[in-house]
Every structure is written in C-alpha cells, then in structure tokens.
XYZ file of C-alpha atoms in Angstrom:
258
model
C 0.000 0.000 0.000
C 1.514 3.358 -1.034
C 1.736 6.442 1.221
C -0.959 8.127 -0.919
C -3.282 5.169 -0.411
C -2.762 5.192 3.348
C -3.579 8.904 3.444
C -6.817 8.395 1.630
C -7.831 5.476 3.829
C -7.121 7.585 6.916
C -9.303 10.380 5.610
C -12.215 7.998 5.088
C -11.965 6.751 8.686
C -12.319 3.135 7.536
C -9.528 1.740 9.752
C -9.179 2.284 13.498
C -5.373 1.950 13.425
C -4.837 4.785 10.969
C -3.767 7.051 13.886
C -0.877 4.729 14.622
C 0.221 4.912 11.002
C 0.223 8.705 11.132
C 2.215 8.646 14.393
C 4.819 6.368 12.815
C 5.039 8.639 9.793
C 5.609 11.703 11.989
C 8.347 9.991 14.027
C 10.327 8.719 11.028
C 12.358 11.958 10.498
C 13.552 11.854 14.102
C 14.432 8.192 13.709
C 16.402 8.995 10.558
C 18.354 11.716 12.330
C 19.210 9.324 15.180
C 20.378 6.669 12.740
C 22.580 9.192 10.913
C 24.192 10.320 14.180
C 24.835 6.753 15.307
C 26.340 5.916 11.915
C 28.611 8.972 12.036
C 29.881 8.030 15.502
C 30.620 4.491 14.347
C 32.529 5.744 11.294
C 34.615 8.192 13.338
C 35.483 5.476 15.835
C 36.458 3.146 13.024
C 38.632 5.804 11.414
C 40.823 6.199 14.485
C 40.802 2.676 15.854
C 41.660 0.495 12.920
C 42.504 0.179 9.236
C 40.174 1.053 6.424
C 39.526 3.826 3.987
C 40.234 6.456 6.657
C 43.778 5.140 6.987
C 44.475 6.307 3.458
C 42.982 9.691 4.321
C 45.372 10.020 7.236
C 48.274 9.081 4.966
C 47.221 11.721 2.430
C 47.127 14.345 5.190
C 50.791 13.624 5.835
C 51.670 14.116 2.189
C 49.694 17.353 1.897
C 51.259 18.982 4.904
C 50.724 17.471 8.341
C 54.036 15.661 8.350
C 56.566 15.560 11.157
C 60.306 15.539 10.492
C 60.687 13.886 13.896
C 58.700 10.968 12.488
C 61.160 11.062 9.597
C 64.053 10.614 12.041
C 62.533 7.322 13.189
C 62.480 6.080 9.600
C 66.023 7.293 8.983
C 67.721 5.634 11.977
C 68.838 2.489 10.064
C 70.158 4.673 7.231
C 71.976 6.943 9.673
C 73.591 3.941 11.345
C 74.775 2.659 8.005
C 76.126 6.069 6.958
C 77.705 7.182 10.236
C 78.769 3.869 11.784
C 80.679 4.488 15.023
C 79.502 8.113 15.067
C 76.116 6.802 16.223
C 77.607 5.647 19.517
C 76.652 8.789 21.460
C 73.750 10.755 19.996
C 71.890 13.901 21.007
C 68.474 14.547 19.461
C 67.050 18.069 19.599
C 63.405 18.705 18.812
C 59.783 18.156 19.809
C 58.805 14.613 20.814
C 62.452 13.863 21.513
C 61.439 11.238 24.095
C 60.221 8.972 21.302
C 63.467 9.405 19.317
C 65.653 8.799 22.365
C 63.688 5.639 23.174
C 64.202 4.348 19.635
C 67.923 5.131 19.702
C 68.369 3.418 23.067
C 66.949 0.247 21.518
C 69.819 0.245 19.025
C 72.909 -1.748 19.939
C 75.940 0.208 21.166
C 74.070 3.516 21.062
C 73.730 5.964 23.934
C 71.178 8.705 23.476
C 70.084 11.994 25.033
C 67.461 14.508 24.047
C 66.566 18.187 24.308
C 62.889 19.182 24.175
C 62.706 22.858 23.120
C 59.195 23.355 24.507
C 57.362 22.546 27.715
C 56.436 18.874 27.950
C 52.697 18.635 28.454
C 50.880 15.380 29.141
C 54.148 13.428 28.997
C 53.665 9.668 29.135
C 55.324 7.445 31.728
C 58.242 6.631 29.419
C 58.989 10.312 28.783
C 58.690 11.118 32.487
C 61.192 8.347 33.202
C 63.672 9.755 30.663
C 63.264 13.218 32.159
C 63.791 11.850 35.671
C 66.973 10.048 34.597
C 68.318 13.197 32.955
C 68.471 11.583 29.511
C 65.978 14.155 28.245
C 65.816 17.747 29.394
C 63.700 20.766 28.515
C 65.794 23.723 27.309
C 65.225 26.808 25.187
C 67.481 26.279 22.169
C 67.597 30.014 21.487
C 70.193 30.054 24.258
C 73.494 28.095 24.611
C 72.985 24.350 25.052
C 73.766 23.034 28.553
C 76.600 20.762 27.341
C 80.343 21.008 26.928
C 81.906 21.161 23.477
C 82.060 17.813 21.656
C 79.882 16.117 24.292
C 78.219 13.962 21.628
C 79.513 12.152 18.593
C 76.438 13.057 16.511
C 73.684 15.658 16.930
C 70.343 15.214 15.165
C 67.789 18.018 15.034
C 64.220 17.973 13.693
C 61.045 20.103 13.825
C 62.777 22.846 15.797
C 64.778 25.079 13.450
C 61.827 25.707 11.121
C 60.228 27.728 13.907
C 63.254 29.967 14.551
C 63.931 33.276 12.852
C 67.378 33.856 11.279
C 68.250 35.961 14.319
C 68.154 32.881 16.538
C 69.316 30.394 13.899
C 72.621 32.298 13.759
C 73.222 31.230 17.365
C 71.430 27.876 17.588
C 72.894 25.996 14.612
C 76.532 26.793 15.544
C 75.656 25.623 19.076
C 74.518 22.273 17.668
C 77.823 21.993 15.809
C 79.756 22.987 18.939
C 78.507 20.067 21.056
C 79.140 17.506 18.268
C 82.456 15.780 17.693
C 81.633 14.055 14.386
C 78.792 16.027 12.863
C 75.234 17.356 12.793
C 72.263 15.985 10.847
C 69.584 18.584 10.235
C 66.056 17.545 9.191
C 64.116 20.515 7.761
C 60.692 20.848 6.165
C 60.147 21.091 2.431
C 58.715 24.381 1.105
C 55.218 24.025 -0.335
C 54.868 20.447 0.892
C 54.668 20.716 4.655
C 53.000 22.976 7.168
C 52.471 23.081 10.895
C 49.299 21.629 12.370
C 46.950 24.049 14.100
C 47.808 22.638 17.518
C 51.502 23.152 16.856
C 51.044 26.840 16.041
C 49.863 27.593 19.551
C 52.627 25.431 21.021
C 55.494 27.009 19.096
C 54.091 30.540 19.069
C 54.732 31.106 15.363
C 54.130 29.274 12.083
C 56.884 27.121 10.640
C 59.044 28.686 7.950
C 59.846 26.088 5.299
C 63.076 27.199 3.662
C 64.564 26.007 0.383
C 67.782 24.029 0.146
C 69.493 27.016 -1.498
C 68.481 29.187 1.494
C 70.018 26.695 3.923
C 73.206 26.403 1.885
C 73.629 30.206 1.923
C 72.935 30.211 5.643
C 75.600 27.572 6.305
C 78.116 29.582 4.326
C 77.283 32.856 6.099
C 77.646 31.241 9.545
C 80.921 29.489 8.630
C 79.395 26.013 8.840
C 80.713 23.392 6.439
C 78.566 20.745 4.825
C 79.856 17.225 5.374
C 79.980 16.002 1.793
C 81.451 12.617 2.691
C 78.668 11.881 5.195
C 76.054 13.174 2.772
C 77.288 10.803 0.063
C 77.289 7.821 2.434
C 73.763 8.710 3.554
C 72.531 8.877 -0.037
C 74.129 5.511 -0.849
C 72.610 3.861 2.236
C 69.216 5.421 1.449
C 69.355 4.129 -2.104
C 70.152 0.572 -0.971
C 67.208 0.529 1.430
C 64.847 2.375 -0.972
C 64.463 5.132 1.594
C 63.245 8.476 0.277
C 63.148 11.220 2.916
C 60.063 13.406 3.003
C 62.084 16.151 4.709
C 65.273 17.879 3.630
C 68.357 16.311 5.231
C 71.606 18.277 5.649
C 74.896 16.981 7.020
C 77.243 19.437 8.730
C 80.760 19.151 10.046
C 81.368 19.949 13.736
C 83.029 23.170 14.820
C 86.772 22.754 15.317
C-alpha cells in the first residue's frame, strides 16, 4: 500500500489503526536523524581505531602537509647507522617529541642517546617522564646556549625545531649544535610548499613554521661558517638508495666546529 493510499484510507476513517500509522510517519524523520548520528559516531570510531579507507585519508594528510620531520628521524635511523657507523655511539636529538626518538635510539645496539625538548612537555607519558627523571631528556630553550660542553656527543640530530626559529636565533642555535658535536650534525628541515604546521603546533610554538629552500640553507651555512659534510652526505645517499628510503624532509649533514 503506497503512502498516498494510506492517506486516503485515513481520511475515510475506515480503519481504526490509521492514527498509529500517522504517528509512525511523523516519528520517522527523528528516527532517521538518530540513525545518521549513530552511523557517524561508528565511522569516526572506526577511522581512528583500525585500518580502512580512513587510513588512506590520514596518509594523504601527511603528504599534503601534516608531516613531522621527527617521524622522519625514526624512519632514517637504520640509514643513519649505516652512513655514520661508530659516530652513532653517542647521539643527542634536539626537537619536539624527543622522548620517542631517544627511546628508539636506546633500543639500538651500542648507542647511547640523550634529548633536548625545546618546549614545555605537556601530558608526557610514563616513558617520557622516566627519561626526564633520569636526565636523559631535558627541557631547554634552544635560542640560548645548550647546557653541554663542546664535543659532548659524537652526533647531533635536530628535527622540527629550526623551522620555527627566525634567522636571528638560527645564527646562534645551529653553531651551538655543531659545537657540542664531535663528528657532525644531521639537520632535518621541512620542504617548502609540501609541509605545514598543524593548528595545535602553532599555539605550542608561538609562530608558524618557515619552510626554507635548500638554497636558502646552503647560503645560511656559508654565512655562519658552517661546512657541509659532503662525505657523510654521500654515504647517507648511498645507504638510502640501498634501502629504498626516500626522505620526506630535507636532510643536511654538517661538520662539527673545530
């Protein structure tokens, strides 16, 4: 029986249950709204709890901008070990989420690791709190001299920190990174036009990230008397090629200050 037929039957008063049919018809929009809301909640939960089509959406968001160079460091650790060898024996990582990088480095054989978090650590997990308590990770403003002696570490790795500094502070910070390294510095920087800071990060860092070109960085190194480590760069490229690793961030290799 079609909806038009039901309406006509109701008008004629032939059936005593026609009122129930009208009540059901009136309640159907509310029922539809409830079903839509329940479905939306289920889809959102699925997107963040397991694989599926939303996984690909999250991956695309990384490619279009929401990508972390600190996450890139995790991917690059095997390549760095292959390129730097014994220079990975005592490593300092500088940048946000350094607790995760230090934890990964400590899992590597014959590698000691420390970290500097440039910003206040909020909602740190138990692992990060443990690293802070042990003194392996410390919070320090990298716009000022690092709290370490010269050549305290064989290798210094920095990510997601320099992109937020103006040239005024970069002139001091990058030489400081080179000062505390005995073998070199590896700098992970964002790619112009491909990466941007997430909204939450803007409030944390106080300013938007400045993605600079490779030519800008090369001029900067020259102006601050920092030398690129061509030998290390070549070894890194060879190791990356063998493992089919393609960095999403720019990677620069610098010599330590003598």
